[in-house]
CSV table of C-alpha atoms and ligand atoms in Angstrom, one decimal:
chain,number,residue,atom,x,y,z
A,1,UNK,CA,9.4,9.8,-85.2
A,2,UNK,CA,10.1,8.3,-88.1
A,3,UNK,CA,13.9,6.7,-88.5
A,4,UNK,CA,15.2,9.0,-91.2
A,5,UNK,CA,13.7,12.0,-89.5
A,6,UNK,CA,15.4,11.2,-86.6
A,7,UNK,CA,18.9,10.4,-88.3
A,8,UNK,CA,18.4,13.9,-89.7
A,9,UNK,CA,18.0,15.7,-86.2
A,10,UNK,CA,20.8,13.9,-85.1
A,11,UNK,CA,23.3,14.6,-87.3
A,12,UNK,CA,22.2,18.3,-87.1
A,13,UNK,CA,22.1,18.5,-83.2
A,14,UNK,CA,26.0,17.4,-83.5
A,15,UNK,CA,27.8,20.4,-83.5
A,16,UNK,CA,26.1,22.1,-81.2
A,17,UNK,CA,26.6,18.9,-78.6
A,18,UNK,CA,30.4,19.8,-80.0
A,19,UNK,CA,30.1,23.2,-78.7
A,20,UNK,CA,28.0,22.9,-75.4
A,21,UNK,CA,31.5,20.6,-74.7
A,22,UNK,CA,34.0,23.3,-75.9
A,23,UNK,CA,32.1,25.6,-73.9
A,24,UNK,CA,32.4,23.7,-70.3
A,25,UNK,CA,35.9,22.6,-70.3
A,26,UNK,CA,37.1,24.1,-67.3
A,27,UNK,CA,39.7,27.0,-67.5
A,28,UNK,CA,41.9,25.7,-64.9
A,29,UNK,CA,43.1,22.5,-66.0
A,30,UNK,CA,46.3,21.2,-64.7
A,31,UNK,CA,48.5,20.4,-67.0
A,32,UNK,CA,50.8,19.0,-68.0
A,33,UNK,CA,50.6,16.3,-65.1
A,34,UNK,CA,52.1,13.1,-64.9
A,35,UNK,CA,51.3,10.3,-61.6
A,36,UNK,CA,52.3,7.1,-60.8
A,37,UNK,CA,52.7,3.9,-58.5
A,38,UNK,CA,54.7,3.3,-56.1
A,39,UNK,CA,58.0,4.5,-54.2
A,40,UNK,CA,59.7,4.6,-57.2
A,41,UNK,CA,57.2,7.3,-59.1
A,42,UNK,CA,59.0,9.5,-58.2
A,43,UNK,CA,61.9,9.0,-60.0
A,44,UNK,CA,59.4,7.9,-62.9
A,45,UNK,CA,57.8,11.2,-62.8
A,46,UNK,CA,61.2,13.2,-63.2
A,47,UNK,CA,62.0,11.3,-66.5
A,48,UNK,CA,58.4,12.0,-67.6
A,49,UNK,CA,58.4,15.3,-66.5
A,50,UNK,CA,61.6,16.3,-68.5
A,51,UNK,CA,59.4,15.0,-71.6
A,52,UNK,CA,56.3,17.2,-70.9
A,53,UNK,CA,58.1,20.3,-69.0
A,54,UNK,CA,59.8,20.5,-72.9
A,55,UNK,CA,56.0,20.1,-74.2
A,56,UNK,CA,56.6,16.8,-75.0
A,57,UNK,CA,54.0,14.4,-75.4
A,58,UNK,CA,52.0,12.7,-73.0
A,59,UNK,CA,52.9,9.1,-74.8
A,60,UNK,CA,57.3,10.1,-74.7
A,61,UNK,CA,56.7,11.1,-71.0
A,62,UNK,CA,55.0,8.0,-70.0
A,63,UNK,CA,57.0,5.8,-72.1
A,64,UNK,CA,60.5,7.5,-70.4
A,65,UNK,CA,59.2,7.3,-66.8
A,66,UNK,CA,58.3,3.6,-67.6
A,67,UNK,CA,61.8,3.2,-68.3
A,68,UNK,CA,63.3,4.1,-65.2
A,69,UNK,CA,62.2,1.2,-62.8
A,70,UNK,CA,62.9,-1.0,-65.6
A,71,UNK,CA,66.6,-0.2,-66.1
A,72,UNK,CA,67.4,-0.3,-62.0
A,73,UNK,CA,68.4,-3.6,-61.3
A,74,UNK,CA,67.7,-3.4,-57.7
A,75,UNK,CA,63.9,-3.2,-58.4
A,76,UNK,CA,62.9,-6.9,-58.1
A,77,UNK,CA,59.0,-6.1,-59.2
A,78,UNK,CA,59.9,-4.3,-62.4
A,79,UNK,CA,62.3,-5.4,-65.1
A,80,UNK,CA,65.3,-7.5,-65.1
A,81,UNK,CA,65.9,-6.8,-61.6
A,82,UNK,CA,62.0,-8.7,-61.2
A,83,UNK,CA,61.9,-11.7,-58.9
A,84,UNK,CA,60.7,-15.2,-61.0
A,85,UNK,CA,58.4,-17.1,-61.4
A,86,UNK,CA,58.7,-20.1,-60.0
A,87,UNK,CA,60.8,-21.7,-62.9
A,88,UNK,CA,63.3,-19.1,-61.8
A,89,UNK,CA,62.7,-17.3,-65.3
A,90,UNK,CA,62.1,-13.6,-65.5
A,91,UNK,CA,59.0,-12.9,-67.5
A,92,UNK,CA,57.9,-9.1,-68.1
A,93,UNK,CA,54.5,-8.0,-68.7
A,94,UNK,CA,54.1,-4.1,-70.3
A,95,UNK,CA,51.5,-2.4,-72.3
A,96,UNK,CA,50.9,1.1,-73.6
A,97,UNK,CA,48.1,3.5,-74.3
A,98,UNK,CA,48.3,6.7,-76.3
A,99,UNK,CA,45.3,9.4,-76.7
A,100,UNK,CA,43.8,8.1,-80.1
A,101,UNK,CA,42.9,4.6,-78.6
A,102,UNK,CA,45.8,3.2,-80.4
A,103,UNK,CA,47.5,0.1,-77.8
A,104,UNK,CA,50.3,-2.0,-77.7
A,105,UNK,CA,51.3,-4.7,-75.0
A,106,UNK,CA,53.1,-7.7,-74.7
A,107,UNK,CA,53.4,-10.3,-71.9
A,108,UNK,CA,55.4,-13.3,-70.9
A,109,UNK,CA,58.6,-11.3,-72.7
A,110,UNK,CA,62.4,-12.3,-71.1
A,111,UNK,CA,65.8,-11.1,-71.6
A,112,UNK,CA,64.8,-7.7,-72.6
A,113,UNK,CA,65.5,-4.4,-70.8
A,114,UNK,CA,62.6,-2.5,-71.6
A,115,UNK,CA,59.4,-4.1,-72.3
A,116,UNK,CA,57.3,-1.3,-72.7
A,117,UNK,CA,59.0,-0.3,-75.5
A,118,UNK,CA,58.6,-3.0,-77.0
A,119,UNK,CA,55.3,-2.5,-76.3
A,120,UNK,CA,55.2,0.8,-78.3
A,121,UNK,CA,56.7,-0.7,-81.0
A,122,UNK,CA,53.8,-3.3,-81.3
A,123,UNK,CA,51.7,-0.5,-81.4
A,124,UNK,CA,53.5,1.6,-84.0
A,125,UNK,CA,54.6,-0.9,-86.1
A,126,UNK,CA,52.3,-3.9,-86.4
A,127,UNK,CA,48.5,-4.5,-87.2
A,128,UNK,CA,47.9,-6.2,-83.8
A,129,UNK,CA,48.0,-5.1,-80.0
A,130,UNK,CA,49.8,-8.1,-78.4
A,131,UNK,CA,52.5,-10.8,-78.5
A,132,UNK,CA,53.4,-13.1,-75.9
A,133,UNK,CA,56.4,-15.2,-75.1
A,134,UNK,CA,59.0,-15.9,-77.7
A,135,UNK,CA,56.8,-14.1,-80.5
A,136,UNK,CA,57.5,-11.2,-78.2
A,137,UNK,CA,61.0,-11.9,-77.8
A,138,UNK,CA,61.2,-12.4,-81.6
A,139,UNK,CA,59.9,-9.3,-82.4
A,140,UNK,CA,61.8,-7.7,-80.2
A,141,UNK,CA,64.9,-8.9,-81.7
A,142,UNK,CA,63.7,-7.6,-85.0
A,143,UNK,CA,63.6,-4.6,-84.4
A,144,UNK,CA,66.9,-3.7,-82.6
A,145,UNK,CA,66.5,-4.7,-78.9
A,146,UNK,CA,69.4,-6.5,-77.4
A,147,UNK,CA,68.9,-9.8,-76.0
A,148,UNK,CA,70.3,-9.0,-72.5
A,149,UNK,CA,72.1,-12.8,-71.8
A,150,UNK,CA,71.3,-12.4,-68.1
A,151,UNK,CA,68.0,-12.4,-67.4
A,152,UNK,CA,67.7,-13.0,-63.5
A,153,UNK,CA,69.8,-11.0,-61.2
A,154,UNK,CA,72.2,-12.5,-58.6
A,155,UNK,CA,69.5,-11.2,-55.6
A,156,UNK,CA,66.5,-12.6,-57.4
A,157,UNK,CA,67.9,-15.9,-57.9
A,158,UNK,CA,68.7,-15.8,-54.1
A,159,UNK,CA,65.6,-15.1,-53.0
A,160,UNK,CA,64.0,-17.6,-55.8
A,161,UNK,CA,66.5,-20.1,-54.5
A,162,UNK,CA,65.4,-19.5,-51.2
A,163,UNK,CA,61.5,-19.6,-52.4
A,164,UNK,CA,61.9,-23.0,-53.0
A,165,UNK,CA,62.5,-24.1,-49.9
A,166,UNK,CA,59.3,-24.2,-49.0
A,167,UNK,CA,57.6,-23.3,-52.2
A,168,UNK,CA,54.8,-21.6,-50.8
A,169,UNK,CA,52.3,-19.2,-53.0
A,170,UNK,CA,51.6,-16.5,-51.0
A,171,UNK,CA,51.5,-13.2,-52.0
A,172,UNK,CA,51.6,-10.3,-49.3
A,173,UNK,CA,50.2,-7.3,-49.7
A,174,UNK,CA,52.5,-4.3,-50.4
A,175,UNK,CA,56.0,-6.9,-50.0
A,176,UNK,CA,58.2,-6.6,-52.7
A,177,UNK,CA,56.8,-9.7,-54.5
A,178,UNK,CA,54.9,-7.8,-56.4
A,179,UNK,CA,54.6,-3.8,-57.6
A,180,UNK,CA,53.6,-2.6,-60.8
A,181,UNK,CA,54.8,0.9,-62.0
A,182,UNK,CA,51.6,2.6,-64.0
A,183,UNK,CA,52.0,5.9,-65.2
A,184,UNK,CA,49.9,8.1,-66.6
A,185,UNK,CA,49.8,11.9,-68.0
A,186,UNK,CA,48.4,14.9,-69.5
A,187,UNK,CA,50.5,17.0,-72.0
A,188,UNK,CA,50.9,20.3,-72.6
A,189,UNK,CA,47.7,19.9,-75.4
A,190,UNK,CA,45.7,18.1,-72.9
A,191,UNK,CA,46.2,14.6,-74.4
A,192,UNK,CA,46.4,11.7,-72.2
A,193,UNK,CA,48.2,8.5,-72.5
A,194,UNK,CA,49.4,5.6,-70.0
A,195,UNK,CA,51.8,3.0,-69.4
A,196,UNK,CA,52.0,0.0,-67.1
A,197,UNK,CA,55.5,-2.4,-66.4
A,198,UNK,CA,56.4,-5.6,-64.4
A,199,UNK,CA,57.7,-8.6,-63.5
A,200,UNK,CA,54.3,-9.6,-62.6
A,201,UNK,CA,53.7,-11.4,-59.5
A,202,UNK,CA,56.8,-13.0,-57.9
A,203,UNK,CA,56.9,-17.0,-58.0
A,204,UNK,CA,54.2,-17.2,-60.3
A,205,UNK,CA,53.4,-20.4,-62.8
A,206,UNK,CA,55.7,-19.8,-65.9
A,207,UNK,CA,53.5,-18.5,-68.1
A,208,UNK,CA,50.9,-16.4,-66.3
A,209,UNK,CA,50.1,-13.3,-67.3
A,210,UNK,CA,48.1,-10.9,-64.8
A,211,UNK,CA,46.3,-7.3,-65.7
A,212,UNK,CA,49.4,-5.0,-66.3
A,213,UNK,CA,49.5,-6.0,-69.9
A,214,UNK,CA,45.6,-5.9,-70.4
A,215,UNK,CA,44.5,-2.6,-72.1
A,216,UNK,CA,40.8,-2.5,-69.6
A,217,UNK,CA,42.8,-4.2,-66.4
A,218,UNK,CA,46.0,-2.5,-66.0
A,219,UNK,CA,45.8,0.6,-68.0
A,220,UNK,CA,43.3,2.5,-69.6
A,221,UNK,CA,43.1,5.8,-71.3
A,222,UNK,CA,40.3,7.9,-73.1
A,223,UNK,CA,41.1,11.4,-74.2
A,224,UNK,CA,37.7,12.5,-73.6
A,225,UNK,CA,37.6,11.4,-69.8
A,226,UNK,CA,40.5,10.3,-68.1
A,227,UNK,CA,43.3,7.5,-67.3
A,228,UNK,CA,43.8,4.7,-65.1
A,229,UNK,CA,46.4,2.4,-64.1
A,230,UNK,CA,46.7,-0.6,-61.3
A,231,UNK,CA,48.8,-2.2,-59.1
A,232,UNK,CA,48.6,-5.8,-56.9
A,233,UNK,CA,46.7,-9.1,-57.7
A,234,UNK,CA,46.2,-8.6,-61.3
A,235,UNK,CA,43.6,-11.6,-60.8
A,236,UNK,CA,41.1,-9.3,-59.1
A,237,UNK,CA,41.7,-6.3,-61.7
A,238,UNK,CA,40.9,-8.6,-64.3
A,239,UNK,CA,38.0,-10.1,-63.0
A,240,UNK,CA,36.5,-6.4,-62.9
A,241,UNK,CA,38.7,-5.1,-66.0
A,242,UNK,CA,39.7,-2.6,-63.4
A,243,UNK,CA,41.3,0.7,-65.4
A,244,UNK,CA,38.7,0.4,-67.9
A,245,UNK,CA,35.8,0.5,-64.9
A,246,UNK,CA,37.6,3.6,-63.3
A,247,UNK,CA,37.7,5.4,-66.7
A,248,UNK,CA,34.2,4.6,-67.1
A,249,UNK,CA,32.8,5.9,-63.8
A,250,UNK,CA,34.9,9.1,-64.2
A,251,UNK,CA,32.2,9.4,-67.4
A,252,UNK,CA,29.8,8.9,-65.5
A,253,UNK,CA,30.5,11.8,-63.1
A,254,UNK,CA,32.8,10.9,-60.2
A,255,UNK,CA,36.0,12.1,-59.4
A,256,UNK,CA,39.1,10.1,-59.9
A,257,UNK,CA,39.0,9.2,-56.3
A,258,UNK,CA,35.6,8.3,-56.0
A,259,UNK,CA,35.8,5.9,-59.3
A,260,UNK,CA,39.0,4.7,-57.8
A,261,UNK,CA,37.1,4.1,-54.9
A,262,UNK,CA,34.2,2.3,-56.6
A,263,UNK,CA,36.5,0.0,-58.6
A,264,UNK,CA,38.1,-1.6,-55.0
A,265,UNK,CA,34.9,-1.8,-53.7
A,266,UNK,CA,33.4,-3.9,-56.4
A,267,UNK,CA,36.4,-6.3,-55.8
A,268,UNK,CA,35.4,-6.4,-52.1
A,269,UNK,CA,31.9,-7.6,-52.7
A,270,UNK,CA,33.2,-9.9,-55.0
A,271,UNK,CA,35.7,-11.7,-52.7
A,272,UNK,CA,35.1,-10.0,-49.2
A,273,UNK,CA,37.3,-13.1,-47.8
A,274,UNK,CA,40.1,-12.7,-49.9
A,275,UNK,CA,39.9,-9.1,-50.4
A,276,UNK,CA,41.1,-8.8,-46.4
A,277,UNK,CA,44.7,-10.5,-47.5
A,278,UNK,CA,45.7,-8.9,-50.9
A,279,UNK,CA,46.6,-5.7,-51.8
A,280,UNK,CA,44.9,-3.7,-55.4
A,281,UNK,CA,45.2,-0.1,-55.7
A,282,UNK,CA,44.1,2.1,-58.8
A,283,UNK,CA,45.5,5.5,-59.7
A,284,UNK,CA,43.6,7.5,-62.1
A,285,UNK,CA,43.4,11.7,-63.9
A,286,UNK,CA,40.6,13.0,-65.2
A,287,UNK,CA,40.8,15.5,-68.3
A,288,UNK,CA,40.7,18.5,-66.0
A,289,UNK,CA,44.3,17.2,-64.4
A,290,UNK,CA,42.6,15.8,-60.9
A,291,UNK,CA,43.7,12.8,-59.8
A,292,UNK,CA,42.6,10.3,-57.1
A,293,UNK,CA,43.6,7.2,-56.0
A,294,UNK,CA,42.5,4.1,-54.2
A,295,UNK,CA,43.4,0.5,-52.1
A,296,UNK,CA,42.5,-2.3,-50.6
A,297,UNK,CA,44.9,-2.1,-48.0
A,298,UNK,CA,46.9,0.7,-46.4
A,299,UNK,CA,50.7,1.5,-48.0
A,300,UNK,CA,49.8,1.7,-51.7
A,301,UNK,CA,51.8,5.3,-52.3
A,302,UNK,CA,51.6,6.9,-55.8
A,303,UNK,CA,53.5,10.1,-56.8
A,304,UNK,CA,52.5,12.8,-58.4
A,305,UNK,CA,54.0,15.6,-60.5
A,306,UNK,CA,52.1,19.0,-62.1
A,307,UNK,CA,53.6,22.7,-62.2
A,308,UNK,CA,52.1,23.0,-58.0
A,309,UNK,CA,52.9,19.8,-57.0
A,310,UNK,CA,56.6,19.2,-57.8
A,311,UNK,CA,57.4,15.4,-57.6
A,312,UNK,CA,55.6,14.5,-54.0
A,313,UNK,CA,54.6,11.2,-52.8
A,314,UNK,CA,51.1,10.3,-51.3
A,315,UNK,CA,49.2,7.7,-49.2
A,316,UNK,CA,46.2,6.5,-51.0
A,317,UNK,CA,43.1,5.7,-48.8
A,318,UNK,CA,42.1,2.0,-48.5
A,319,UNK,CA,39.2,0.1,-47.6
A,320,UNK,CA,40.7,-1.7,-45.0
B,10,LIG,N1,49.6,-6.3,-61.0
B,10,LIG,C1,50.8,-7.1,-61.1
B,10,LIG,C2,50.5,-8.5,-61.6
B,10,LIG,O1,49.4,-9.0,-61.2
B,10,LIG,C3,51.6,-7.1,-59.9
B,10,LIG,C4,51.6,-5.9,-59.0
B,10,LIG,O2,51.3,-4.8,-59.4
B,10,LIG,O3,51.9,-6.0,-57.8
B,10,LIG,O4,51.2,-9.1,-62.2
């Protein structure tokens, strides 16, 4: 066919592709839904769920939940509460995701209470998607967020202090040296967004930034298909731009829990040796409000929250 009479059938075959889609969107979507990481989803979830039992948006909801790990002090993965790097300096990674593609993150951020709005902010109000370190911190001053004077709290710097003893890099898998809180949901209108937030992994080099700030590693979102979010050695998410390969295999037809699944098992054939000792879990909704969920290792919980499932914590399955 020639090219123009092609271009021509296209364009006219469009709306009807439009309608087949209207047309097969399940009745029974759950929604609104909201699911996140960790132990401490669930009090995530309760904030977000305030947001989108109001019909809030999916982006507010995400963006509250985010929140609440951040302001406890006693969480020494997320926030201020975070354990160090090895420098004994606090650095906080966040980014955010809403349903029109539009992304903000920033990474090596201190002093500041709530990254990941920040990380809005950089999204709303600047033509980029990501600043780092003291252009971070900059920015957040400029727009209103209190430089918090300190930055490491009096348990961390223990435990740092204690670190250094021996000085070891070892990361175990599911300790609280590392835990991510990514959250993602569904509004009442069926949009989607996400949000990731940490302290990244504990006794890291000053200055390393793993995959919870990465739009593709630790959080993805696309309206049309689904969300994902991850948690553990941000090295191995990166190395297979994790969320963005979860959301992607939903497209292709699995479930959340099989492209969950798929994801950790392309990090096993990648580094079978090293995929025994560290811990990677993904947490992902498709559009009809299904969610799934995925480790490496056994103990990587995630909560969920929808109008049947009021606030309960799960197990996910794991390879090992
Ligand atoms: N993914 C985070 C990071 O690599 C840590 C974690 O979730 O445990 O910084």
């Amino acid at each position: 066919m020639k090219r123009r009479k092609f271009l021509q059938s296209s364009v006219m075959l469009a709306p009807l592709a439009g309608l087949t889609q209207a047309l097969a969107e399940p009745q029974n979507t759950i929604k609104p839904v909201v699911i996140s990481t960790w132990n401490f989803g669930v009090e995530a979830n309760a904030e977000a769920w305030n947001v989108l039992s109001k019909g809030g948006s999916a982006l507010d909801a995400v963006e509250m939940g985010a929140q609440v790990p951040e302001s406890d002090p006693k969480q020494n993965s997320v926030g201020l509460g975070g354990l160090p790097d090895r420098d004994g300096r606090v650095t906080l990674d966040a980014c955010i995701m809403d349903e029109n593609a539009n992304i903000g993150s920033v990474a090596c951020l201190e002093h500041i209470l709530h990254p990941i709005s920040v990380a809005r902010k950089v999204m709303e109000k600047t033509p980029h998607v990501m600043l780092v370190g003291d252009g971070a911190l900059q920015f957040a001053l400029a727009n209103g967020f209190k430089k918090e004077k300190r930055s490491i709290s009096p348990e961390s710097e223990k435990a740092w202090k204690e670190w250094l003893k021996k000085a070891e890099y070892k990361p175990v898998a599911n300790i609280e040296n590392h835990d991510t809180i990514g959250i993602v949901a569904m509004d009442k209108t069926g949009n989607l967004s996400g949000a990731c937030t940490t302290s990244g992994m504990a006794y890291k080099l000053h200055g390393r930034v793993g995959d919870s700030p990465i739009i593709g590693a630790g959080l993805f979102v696309d309206n049309e298909i689904g969300a994902a979010t991850s948690t553990g050695v941000g090295e191995e998410v990166i190395r297979i731009v994790g969320s963005h390969l979860v959301v992607e295999l939903m497209r292709q037809g699995n479930s959340p829990f099989e492209a969950c699944k798929k994801a950790v098992e392309r990090i096993v054939k990648n580094q079978p040796q090293k995929s025994k000792e560290i811990q990677v879990g993904f947490l992902a909704i498709n559009k009809n409000g299904e969610h799934g969920a995925f480790a490496l290792q056994k103990g990587f919980t995630y909560a969920l929250y929808s109008n049947e499932v009021p606030n309960k914590l799960f197990e996910a399955k794991s390879f090992y």
